[in-house]
JSON list of C-alpha atoms and ligand atoms in Angstrom, two decimals:
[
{"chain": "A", "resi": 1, "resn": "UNK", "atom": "CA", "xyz": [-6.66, -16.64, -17.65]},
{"chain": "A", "resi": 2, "resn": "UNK", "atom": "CA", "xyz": [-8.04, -14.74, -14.70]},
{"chain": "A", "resi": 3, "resn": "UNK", "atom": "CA", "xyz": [-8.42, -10.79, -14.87]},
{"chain": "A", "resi": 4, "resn": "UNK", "atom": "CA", "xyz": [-7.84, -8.88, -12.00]},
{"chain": "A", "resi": 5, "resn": "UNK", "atom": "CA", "xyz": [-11.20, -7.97, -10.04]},
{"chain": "A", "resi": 6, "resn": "UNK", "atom": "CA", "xyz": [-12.06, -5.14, -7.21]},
{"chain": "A", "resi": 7, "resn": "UNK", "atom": "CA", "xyz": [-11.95, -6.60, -3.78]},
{"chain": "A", "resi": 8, "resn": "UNK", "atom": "CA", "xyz": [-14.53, -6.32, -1.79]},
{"chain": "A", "resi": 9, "resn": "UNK", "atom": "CA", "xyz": [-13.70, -3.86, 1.40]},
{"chain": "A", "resi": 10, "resn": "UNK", "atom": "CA", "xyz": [-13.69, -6.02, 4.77]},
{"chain": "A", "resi": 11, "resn": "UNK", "atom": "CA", "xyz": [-15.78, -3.19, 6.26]},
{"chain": "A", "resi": 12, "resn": "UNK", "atom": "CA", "xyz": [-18.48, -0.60, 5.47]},
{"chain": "A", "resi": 13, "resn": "UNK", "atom": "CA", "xyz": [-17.36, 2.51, 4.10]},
{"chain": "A", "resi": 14, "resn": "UNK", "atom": "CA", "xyz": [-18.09, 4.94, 6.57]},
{"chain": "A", "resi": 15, "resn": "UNK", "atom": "CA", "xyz": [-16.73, 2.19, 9.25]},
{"chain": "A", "resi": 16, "resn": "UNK", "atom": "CA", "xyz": [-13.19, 4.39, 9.55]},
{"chain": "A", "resi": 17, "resn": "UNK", "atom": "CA", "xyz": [-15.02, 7.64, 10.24]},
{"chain": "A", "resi": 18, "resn": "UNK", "atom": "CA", "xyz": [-14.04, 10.18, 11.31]},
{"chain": "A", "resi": 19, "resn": "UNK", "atom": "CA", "xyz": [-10.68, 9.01, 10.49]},
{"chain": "A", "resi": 20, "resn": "UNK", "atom": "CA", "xyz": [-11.11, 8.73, 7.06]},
{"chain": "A", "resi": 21, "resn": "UNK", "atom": "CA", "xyz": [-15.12, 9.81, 5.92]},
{"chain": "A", "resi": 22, "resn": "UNK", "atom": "CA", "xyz": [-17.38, 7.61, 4.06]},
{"chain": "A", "resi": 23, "resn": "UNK", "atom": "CA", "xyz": [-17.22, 9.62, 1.17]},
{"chain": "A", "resi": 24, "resn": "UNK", "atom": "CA", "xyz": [-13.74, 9.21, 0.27]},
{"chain": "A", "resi": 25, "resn": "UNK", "atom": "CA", "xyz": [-14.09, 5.94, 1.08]},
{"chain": "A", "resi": 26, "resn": "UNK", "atom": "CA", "xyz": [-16.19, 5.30, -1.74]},
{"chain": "A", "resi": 27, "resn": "UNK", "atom": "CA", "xyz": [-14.80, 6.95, -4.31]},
{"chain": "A", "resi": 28, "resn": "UNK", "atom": "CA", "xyz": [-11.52, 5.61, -3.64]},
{"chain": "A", "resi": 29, "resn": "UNK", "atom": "CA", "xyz": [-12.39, 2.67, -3.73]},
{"chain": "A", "resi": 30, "resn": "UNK", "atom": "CA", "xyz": [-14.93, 2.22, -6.41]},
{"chain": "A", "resi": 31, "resn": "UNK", "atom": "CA", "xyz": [-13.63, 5.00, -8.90]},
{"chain": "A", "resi": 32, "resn": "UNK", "atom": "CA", "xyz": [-9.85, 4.93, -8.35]},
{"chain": "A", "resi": 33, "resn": "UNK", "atom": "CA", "xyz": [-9.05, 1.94, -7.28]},
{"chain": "A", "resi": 34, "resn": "UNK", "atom": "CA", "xyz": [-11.28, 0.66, -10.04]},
{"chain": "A", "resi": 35, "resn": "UNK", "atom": "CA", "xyz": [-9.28, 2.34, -12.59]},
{"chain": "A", "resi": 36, "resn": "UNK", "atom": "CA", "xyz": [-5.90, 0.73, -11.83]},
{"chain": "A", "resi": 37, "resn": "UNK", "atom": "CA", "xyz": [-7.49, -2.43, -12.11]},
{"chain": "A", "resi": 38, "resn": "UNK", "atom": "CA", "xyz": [-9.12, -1.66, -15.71]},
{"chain": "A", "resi": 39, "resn": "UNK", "atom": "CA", "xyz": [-5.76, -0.06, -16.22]},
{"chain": "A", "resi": 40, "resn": "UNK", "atom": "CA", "xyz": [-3.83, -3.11, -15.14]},
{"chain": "A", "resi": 41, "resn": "UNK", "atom": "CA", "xyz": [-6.01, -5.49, -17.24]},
{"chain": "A", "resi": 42, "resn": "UNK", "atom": "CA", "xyz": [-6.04, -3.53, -20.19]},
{"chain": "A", "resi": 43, "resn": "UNK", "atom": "CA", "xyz": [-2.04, -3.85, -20.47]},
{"chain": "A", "resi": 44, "resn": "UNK", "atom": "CA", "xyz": [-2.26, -6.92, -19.98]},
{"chain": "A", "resi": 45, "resn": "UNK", "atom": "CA", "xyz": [-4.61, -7.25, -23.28]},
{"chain": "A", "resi": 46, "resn": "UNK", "atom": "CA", "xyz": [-2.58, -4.59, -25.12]},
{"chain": "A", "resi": 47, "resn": "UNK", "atom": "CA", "xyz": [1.19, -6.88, -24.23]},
{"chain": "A", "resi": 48, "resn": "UNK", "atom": "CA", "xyz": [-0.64, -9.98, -25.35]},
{"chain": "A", "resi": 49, "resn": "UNK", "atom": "CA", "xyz": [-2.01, -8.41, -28.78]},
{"chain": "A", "resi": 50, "resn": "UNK", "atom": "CA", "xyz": [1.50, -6.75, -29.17]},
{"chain": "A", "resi": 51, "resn": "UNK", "atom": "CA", "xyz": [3.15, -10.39, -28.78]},
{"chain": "A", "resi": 52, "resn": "UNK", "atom": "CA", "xyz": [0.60, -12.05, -30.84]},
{"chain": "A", "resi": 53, "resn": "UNK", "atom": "CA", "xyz": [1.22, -9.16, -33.75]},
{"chain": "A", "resi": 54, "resn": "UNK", "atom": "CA", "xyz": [5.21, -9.22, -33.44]},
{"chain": "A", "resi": 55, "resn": "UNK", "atom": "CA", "xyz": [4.54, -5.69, -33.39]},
{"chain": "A", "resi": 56, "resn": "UNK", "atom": "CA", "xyz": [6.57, -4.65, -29.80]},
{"chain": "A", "resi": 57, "resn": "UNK", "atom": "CA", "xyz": [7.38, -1.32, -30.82]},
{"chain": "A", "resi": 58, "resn": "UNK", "atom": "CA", "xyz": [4.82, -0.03, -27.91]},
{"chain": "A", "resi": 59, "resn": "UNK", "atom": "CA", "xyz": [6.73, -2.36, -24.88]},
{"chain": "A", "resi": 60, "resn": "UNK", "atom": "CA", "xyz": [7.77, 0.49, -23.15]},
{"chain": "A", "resi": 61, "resn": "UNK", "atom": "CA", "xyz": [4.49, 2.20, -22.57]},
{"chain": "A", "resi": 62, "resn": "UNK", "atom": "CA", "xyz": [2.61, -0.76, -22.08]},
{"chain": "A", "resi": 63, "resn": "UNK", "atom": "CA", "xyz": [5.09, -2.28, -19.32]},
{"chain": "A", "resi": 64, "resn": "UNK", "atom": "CA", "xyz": [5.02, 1.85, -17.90]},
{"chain": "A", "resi": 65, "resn": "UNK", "atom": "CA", "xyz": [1.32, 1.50, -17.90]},
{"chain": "A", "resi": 66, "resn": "UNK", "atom": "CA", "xyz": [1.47, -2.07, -16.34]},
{"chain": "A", "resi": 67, "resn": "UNK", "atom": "CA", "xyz": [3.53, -1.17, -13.79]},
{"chain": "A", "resi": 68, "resn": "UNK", "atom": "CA", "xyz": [1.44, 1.67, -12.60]},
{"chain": "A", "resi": 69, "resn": "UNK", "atom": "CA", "xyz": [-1.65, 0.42, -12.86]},
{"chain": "A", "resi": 70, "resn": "UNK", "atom": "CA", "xyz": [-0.80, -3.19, -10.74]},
{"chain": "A", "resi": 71, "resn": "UNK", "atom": "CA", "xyz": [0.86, -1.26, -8.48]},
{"chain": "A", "resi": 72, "resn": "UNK", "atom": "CA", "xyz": [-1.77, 1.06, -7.71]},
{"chain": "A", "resi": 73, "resn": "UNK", "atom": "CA", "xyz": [-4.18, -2.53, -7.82]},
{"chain": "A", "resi": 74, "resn": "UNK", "atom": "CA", "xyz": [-1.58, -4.20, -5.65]},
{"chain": "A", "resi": 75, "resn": "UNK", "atom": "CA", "xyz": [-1.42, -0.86, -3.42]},
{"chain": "A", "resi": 76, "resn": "UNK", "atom": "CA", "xyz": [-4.97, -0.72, -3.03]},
{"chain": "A", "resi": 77, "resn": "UNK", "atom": "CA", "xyz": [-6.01, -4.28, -1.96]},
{"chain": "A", "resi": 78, "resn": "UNK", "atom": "CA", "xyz": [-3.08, -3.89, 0.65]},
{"chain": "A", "resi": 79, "resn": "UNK", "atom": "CA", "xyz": [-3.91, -0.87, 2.13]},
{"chain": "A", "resi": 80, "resn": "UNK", "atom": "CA", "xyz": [-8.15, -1.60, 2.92]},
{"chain": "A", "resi": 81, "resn": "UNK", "atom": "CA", "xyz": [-6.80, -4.38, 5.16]},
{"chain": "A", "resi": 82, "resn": "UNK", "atom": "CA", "xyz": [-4.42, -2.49, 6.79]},
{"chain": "A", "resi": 83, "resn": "UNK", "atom": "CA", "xyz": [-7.06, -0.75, 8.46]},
{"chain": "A", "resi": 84, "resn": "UNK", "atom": "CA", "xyz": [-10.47, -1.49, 10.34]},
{"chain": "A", "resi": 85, "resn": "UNK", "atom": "CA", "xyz": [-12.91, 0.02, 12.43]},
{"chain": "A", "resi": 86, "resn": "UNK", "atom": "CA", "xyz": [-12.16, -1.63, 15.59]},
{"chain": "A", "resi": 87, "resn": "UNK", "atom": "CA", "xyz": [-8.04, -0.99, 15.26]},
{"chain": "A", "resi": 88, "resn": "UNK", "atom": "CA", "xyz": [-5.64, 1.21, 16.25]},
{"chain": "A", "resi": 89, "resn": "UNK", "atom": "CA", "xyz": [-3.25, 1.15, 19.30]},
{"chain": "A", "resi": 90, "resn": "UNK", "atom": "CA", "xyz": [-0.11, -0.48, 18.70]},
{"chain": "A", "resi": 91, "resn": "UNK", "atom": "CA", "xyz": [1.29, -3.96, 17.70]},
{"chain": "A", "resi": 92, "resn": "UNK", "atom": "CA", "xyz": [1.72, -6.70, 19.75]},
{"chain": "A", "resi": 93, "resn": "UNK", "atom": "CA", "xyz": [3.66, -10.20, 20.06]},
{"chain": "A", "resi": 94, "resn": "UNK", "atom": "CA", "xyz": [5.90, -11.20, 17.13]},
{"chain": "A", "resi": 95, "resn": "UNK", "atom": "CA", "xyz": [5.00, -7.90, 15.23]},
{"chain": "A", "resi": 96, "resn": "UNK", "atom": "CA", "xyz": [5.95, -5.93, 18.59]},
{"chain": "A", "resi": 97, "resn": "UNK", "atom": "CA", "xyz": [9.13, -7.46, 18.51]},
{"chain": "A", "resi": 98, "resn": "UNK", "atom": "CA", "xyz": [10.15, -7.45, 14.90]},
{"chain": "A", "resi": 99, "resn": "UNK", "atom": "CA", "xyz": [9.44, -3.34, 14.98]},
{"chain": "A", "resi": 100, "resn": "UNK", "atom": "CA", "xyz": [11.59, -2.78, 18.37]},
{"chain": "A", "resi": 101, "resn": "UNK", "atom": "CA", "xyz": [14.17, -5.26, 16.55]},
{"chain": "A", "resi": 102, "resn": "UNK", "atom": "CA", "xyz": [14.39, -3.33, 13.44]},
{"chain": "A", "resi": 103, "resn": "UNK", "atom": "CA", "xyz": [13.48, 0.26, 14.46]},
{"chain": "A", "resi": 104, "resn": "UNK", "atom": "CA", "xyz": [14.38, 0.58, 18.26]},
{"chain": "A", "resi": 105, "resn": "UNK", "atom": "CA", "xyz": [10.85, 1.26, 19.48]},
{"chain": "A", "resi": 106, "resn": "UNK", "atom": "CA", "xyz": [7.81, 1.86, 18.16]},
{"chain": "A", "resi": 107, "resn": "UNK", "atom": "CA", "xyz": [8.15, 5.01, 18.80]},
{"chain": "A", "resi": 108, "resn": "UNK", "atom": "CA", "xyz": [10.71, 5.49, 16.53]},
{"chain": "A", "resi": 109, "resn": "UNK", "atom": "CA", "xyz": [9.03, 3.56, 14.10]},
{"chain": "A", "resi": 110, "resn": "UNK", "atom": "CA", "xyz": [6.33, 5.83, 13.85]},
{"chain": "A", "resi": 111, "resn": "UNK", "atom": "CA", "xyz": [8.18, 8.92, 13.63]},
{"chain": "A", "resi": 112, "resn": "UNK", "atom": "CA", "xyz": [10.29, 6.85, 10.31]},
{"chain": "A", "resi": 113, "resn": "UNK", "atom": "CA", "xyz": [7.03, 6.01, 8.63]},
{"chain": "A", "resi": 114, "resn": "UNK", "atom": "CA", "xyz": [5.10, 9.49, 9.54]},
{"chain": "A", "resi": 115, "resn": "UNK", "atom": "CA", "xyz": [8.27, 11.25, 7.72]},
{"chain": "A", "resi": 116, "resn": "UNK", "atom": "CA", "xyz": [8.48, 9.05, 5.32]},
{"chain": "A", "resi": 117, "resn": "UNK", "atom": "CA", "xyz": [4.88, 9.95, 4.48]},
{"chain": "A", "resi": 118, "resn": "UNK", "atom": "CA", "xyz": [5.04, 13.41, 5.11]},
{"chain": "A", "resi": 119, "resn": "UNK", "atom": "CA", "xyz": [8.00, 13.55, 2.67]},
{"chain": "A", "resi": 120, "resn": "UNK", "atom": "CA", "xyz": [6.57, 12.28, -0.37]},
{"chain": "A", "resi": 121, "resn": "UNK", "atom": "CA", "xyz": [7.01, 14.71, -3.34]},
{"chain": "A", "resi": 122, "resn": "UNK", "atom": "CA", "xyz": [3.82, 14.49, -5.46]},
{"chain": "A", "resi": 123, "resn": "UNK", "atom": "CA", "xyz": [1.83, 11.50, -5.25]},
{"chain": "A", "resi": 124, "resn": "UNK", "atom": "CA", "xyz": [3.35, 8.25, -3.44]},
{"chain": "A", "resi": 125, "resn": "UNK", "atom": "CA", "xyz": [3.36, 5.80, -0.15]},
{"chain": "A", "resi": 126, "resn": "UNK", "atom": "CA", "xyz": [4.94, 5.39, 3.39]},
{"chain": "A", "resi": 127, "resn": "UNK", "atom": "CA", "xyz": [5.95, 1.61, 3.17]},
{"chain": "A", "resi": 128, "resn": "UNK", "atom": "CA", "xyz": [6.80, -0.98, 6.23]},
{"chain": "A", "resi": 129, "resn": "UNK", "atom": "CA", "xyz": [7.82, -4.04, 4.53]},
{"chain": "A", "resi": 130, "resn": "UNK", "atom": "CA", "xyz": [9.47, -7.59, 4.77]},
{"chain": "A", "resi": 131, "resn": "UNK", "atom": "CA", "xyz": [13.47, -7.10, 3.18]},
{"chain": "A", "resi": 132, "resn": "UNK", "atom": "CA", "xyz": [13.19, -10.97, 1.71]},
{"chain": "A", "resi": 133, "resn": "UNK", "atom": "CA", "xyz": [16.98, -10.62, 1.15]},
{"chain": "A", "resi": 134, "resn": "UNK", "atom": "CA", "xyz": [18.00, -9.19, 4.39]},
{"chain": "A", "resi": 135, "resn": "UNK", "atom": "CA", "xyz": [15.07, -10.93, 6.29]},
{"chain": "A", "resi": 136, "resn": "UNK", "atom": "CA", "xyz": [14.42, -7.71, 7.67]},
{"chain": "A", "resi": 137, "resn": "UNK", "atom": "CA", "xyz": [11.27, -5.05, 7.80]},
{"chain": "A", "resi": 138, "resn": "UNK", "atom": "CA", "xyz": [12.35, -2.21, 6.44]},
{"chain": "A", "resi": 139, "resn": "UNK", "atom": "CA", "xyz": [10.67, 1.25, 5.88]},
{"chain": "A", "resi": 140, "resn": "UNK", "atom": "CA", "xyz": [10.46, 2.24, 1.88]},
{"chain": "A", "resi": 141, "resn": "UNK", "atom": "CA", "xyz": [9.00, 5.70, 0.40]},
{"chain": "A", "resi": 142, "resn": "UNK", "atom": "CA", "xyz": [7.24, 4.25, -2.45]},
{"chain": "A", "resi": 143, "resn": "UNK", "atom": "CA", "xyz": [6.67, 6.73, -5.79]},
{"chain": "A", "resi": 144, "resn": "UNK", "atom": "CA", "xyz": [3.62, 7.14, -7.83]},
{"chain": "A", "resi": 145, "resn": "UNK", "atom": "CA", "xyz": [2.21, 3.27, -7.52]},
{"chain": "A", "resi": 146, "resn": "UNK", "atom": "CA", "xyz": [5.42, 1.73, -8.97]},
{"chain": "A", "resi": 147, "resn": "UNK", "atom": "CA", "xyz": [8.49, 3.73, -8.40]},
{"chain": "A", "resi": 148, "resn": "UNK", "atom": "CA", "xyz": [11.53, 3.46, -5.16]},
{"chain": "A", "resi": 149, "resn": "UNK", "atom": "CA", "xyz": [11.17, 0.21, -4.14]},
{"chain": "A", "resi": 150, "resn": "UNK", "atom": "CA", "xyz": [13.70, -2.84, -4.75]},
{"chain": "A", "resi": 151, "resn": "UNK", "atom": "CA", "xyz": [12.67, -6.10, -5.96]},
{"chain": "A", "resi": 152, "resn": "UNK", "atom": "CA", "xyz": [11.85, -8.61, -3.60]},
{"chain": "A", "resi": 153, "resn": "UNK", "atom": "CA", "xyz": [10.47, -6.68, -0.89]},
{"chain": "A", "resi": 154, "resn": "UNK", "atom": "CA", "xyz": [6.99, -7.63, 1.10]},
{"chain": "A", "resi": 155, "resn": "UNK", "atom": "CA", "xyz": [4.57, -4.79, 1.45]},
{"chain": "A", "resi": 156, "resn": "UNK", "atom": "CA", "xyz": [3.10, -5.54, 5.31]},
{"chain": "A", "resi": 157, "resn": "UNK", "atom": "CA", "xyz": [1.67, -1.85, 6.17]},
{"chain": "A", "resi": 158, "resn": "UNK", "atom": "CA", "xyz": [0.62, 0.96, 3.19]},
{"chain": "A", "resi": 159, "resn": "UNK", "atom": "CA", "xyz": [-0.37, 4.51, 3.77]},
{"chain": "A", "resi": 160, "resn": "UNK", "atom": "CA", "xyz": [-1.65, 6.15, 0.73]},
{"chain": "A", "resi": 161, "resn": "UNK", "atom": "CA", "xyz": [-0.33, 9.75, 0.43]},
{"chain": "A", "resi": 162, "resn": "UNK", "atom": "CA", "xyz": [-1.59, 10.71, -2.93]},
{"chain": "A", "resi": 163, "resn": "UNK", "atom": "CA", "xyz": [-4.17, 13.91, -2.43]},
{"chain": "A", "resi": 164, "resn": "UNK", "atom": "CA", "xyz": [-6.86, 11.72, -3.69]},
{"chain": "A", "resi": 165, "resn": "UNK", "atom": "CA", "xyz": [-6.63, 10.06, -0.33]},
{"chain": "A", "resi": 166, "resn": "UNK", "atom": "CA", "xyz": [-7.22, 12.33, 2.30]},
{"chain": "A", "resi": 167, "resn": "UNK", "atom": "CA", "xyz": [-8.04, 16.08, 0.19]},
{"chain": "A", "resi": 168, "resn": "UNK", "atom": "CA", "xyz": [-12.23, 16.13, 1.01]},
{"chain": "A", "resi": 169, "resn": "UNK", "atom": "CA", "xyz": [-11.55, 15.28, 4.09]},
{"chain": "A", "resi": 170, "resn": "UNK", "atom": "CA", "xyz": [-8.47, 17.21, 4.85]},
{"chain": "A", "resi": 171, "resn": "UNK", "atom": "CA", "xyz": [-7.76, 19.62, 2.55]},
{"chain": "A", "resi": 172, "resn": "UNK", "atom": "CA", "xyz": [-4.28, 20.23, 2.35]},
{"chain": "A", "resi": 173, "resn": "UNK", "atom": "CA", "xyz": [-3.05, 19.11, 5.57]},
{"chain": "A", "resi": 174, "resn": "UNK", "atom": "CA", "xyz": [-1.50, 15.97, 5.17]},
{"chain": "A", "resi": 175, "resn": "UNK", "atom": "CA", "xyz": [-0.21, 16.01, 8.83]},
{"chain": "A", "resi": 176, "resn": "UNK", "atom": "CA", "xyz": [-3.61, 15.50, 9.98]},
{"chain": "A", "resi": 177, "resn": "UNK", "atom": "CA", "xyz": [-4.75, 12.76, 7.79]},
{"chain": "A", "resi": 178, "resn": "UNK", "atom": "CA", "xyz": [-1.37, 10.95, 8.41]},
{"chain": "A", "resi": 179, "resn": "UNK", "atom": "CA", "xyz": [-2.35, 11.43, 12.47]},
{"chain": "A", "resi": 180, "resn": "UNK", "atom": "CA", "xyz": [-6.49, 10.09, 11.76]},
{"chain": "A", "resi": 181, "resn": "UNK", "atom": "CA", "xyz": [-4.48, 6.80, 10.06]},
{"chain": "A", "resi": 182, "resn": "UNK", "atom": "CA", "xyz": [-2.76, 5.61, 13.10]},
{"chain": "A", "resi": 183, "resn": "UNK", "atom": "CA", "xyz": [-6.04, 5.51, 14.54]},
{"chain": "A", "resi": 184, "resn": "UNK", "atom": "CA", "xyz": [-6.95, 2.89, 12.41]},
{"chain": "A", "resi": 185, "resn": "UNK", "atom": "CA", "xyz": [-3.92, 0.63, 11.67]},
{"chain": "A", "resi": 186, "resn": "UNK", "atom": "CA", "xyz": [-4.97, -2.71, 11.97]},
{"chain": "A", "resi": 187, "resn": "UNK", "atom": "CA", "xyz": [-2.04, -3.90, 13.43]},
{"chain": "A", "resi": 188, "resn": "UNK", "atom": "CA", "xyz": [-3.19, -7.72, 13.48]},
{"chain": "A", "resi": 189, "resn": "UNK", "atom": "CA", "xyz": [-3.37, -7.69, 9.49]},
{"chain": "A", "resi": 190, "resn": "UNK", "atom": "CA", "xyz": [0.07, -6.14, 9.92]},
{"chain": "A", "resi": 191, "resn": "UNK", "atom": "CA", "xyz": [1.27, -9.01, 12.30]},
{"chain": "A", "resi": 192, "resn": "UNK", "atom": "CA", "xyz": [-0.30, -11.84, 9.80]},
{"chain": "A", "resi": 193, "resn": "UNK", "atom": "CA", "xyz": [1.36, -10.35, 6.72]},
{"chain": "A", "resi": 194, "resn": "UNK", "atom": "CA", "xyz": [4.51, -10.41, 8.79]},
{"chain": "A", "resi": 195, "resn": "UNK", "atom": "CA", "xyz": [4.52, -14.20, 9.53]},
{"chain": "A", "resi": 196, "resn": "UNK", "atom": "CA", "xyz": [3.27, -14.86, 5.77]},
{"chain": "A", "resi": 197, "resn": "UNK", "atom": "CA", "xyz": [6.17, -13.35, 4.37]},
{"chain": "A", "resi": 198, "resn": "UNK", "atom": "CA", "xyz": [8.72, -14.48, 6.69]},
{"chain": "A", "resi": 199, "resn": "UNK", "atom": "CA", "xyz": [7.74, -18.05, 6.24]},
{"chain": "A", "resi": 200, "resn": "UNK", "atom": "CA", "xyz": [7.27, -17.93, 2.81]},
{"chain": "A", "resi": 201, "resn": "UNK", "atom": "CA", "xyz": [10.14, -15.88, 1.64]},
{"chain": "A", "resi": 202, "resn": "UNK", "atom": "CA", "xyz": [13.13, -17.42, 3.59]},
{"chain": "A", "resi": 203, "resn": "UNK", "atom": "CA", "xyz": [15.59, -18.22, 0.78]},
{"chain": "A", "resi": 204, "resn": "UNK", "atom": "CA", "xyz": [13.94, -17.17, -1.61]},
{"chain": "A", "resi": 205, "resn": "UNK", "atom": "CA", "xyz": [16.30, -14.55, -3.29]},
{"chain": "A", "resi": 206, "resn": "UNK", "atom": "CA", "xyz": [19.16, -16.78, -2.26]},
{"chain": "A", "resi": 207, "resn": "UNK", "atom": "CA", "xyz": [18.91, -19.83, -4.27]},
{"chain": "A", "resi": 208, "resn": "UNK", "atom": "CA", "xyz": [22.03, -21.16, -5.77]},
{"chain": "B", "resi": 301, "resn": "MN", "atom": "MN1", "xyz": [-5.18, 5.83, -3.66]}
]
């Protein structure tokens, strides 16, 4: 059995500057994103002890603290490779065309996935992602680490709204920080996650 580790950023942390500073960089990665993986690990330990006990009278808080903390794991290792130093722009070929498909332009794309992200109550993510069902993208405002989104949906693009993201750099402007990201989207991760998922997710929630 294999714990879940840290990835290793693709890129220096003060790479995305001025976008998004060193600094944060750092901590974000090595303090917070650190935690959800202890976090997510340590549920993991506490659900197997529980099960090995016969003693499940804790399930709910320990699948409430799985949940959270795998997400925010899960989140995390998404959202470093959605961005690089050398990125920004927009999208091109099959990604392109998938986002004018499903949204009507980019334009309007980005306008969806900037409100999304400016709307987020508390502590949460703007979401594009692959609709296995529908074989779709689709745009999702994701809750805490865990919360809004249905089952069986492809994360392909994550923008971390939670204040721990953007405050030392930004303050309390999230309108700002959410205008420094689209500087650097790395819209070729974006494009590879797309033909991952549609490949490998094409009948998958339709078996009979
Ligand atoms: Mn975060």
């Amino acid at each position: 059995m294999v714990d879940y580790t840290l990835p290793e950023l693709p890129y220096d942390y003060a790479a995305l500057a001025p976008s998004i500073s060193g600094k944060i960089m750092e901590l974000h990665h090595t303090k917070h994103h650190q935690a959800y993986v202890t976090g997510a690990n340590a549920a993991l330990a506490q659900l197997a002890e529980a099960r090995d006990a016969g003693s499940l009278g804790a399930v709910n808080k320990l699948e409430k603290d799985l949940a959270f903390n795998l997400g925010g794991h899960v989140n995390h290792s998404i959202f470093w490779t959605n961005m690089g130093p050398d990125a920004g722009g927009t999208p091109e070929g099959e990604l392109a065309a998938a986002i004018d498909e499903f949204f009507g332009s980019f334009e309007k794309f980005q306008a969806h996935f900037t409100a999304v992200a400016m709307g987020v109550q508390g502590s949460g993510w703007s979401v594009l992602a692959w609709d296995s069902i529908g074989q779709r993208l689709i745009i999702q405002q994701l809750f805490d680490q865990q919360s809004n989104m249905a089952a069986g949906t492809v994360p392909l693009l994550m923008l971390d709204v939670w204040e721990h993201a953007y405050y030392l750099d930004y303050l309390n402007v999230r309108a700002d920080y959410v205008k420094a990201f689209w500087n650097v989207a790395n819209w070729e991760n974006v494009a590879l996650r797309l033909a991952a998922a549609r490949e490998k997710t094409s009948g998958l929630l339709l078996l009979s």
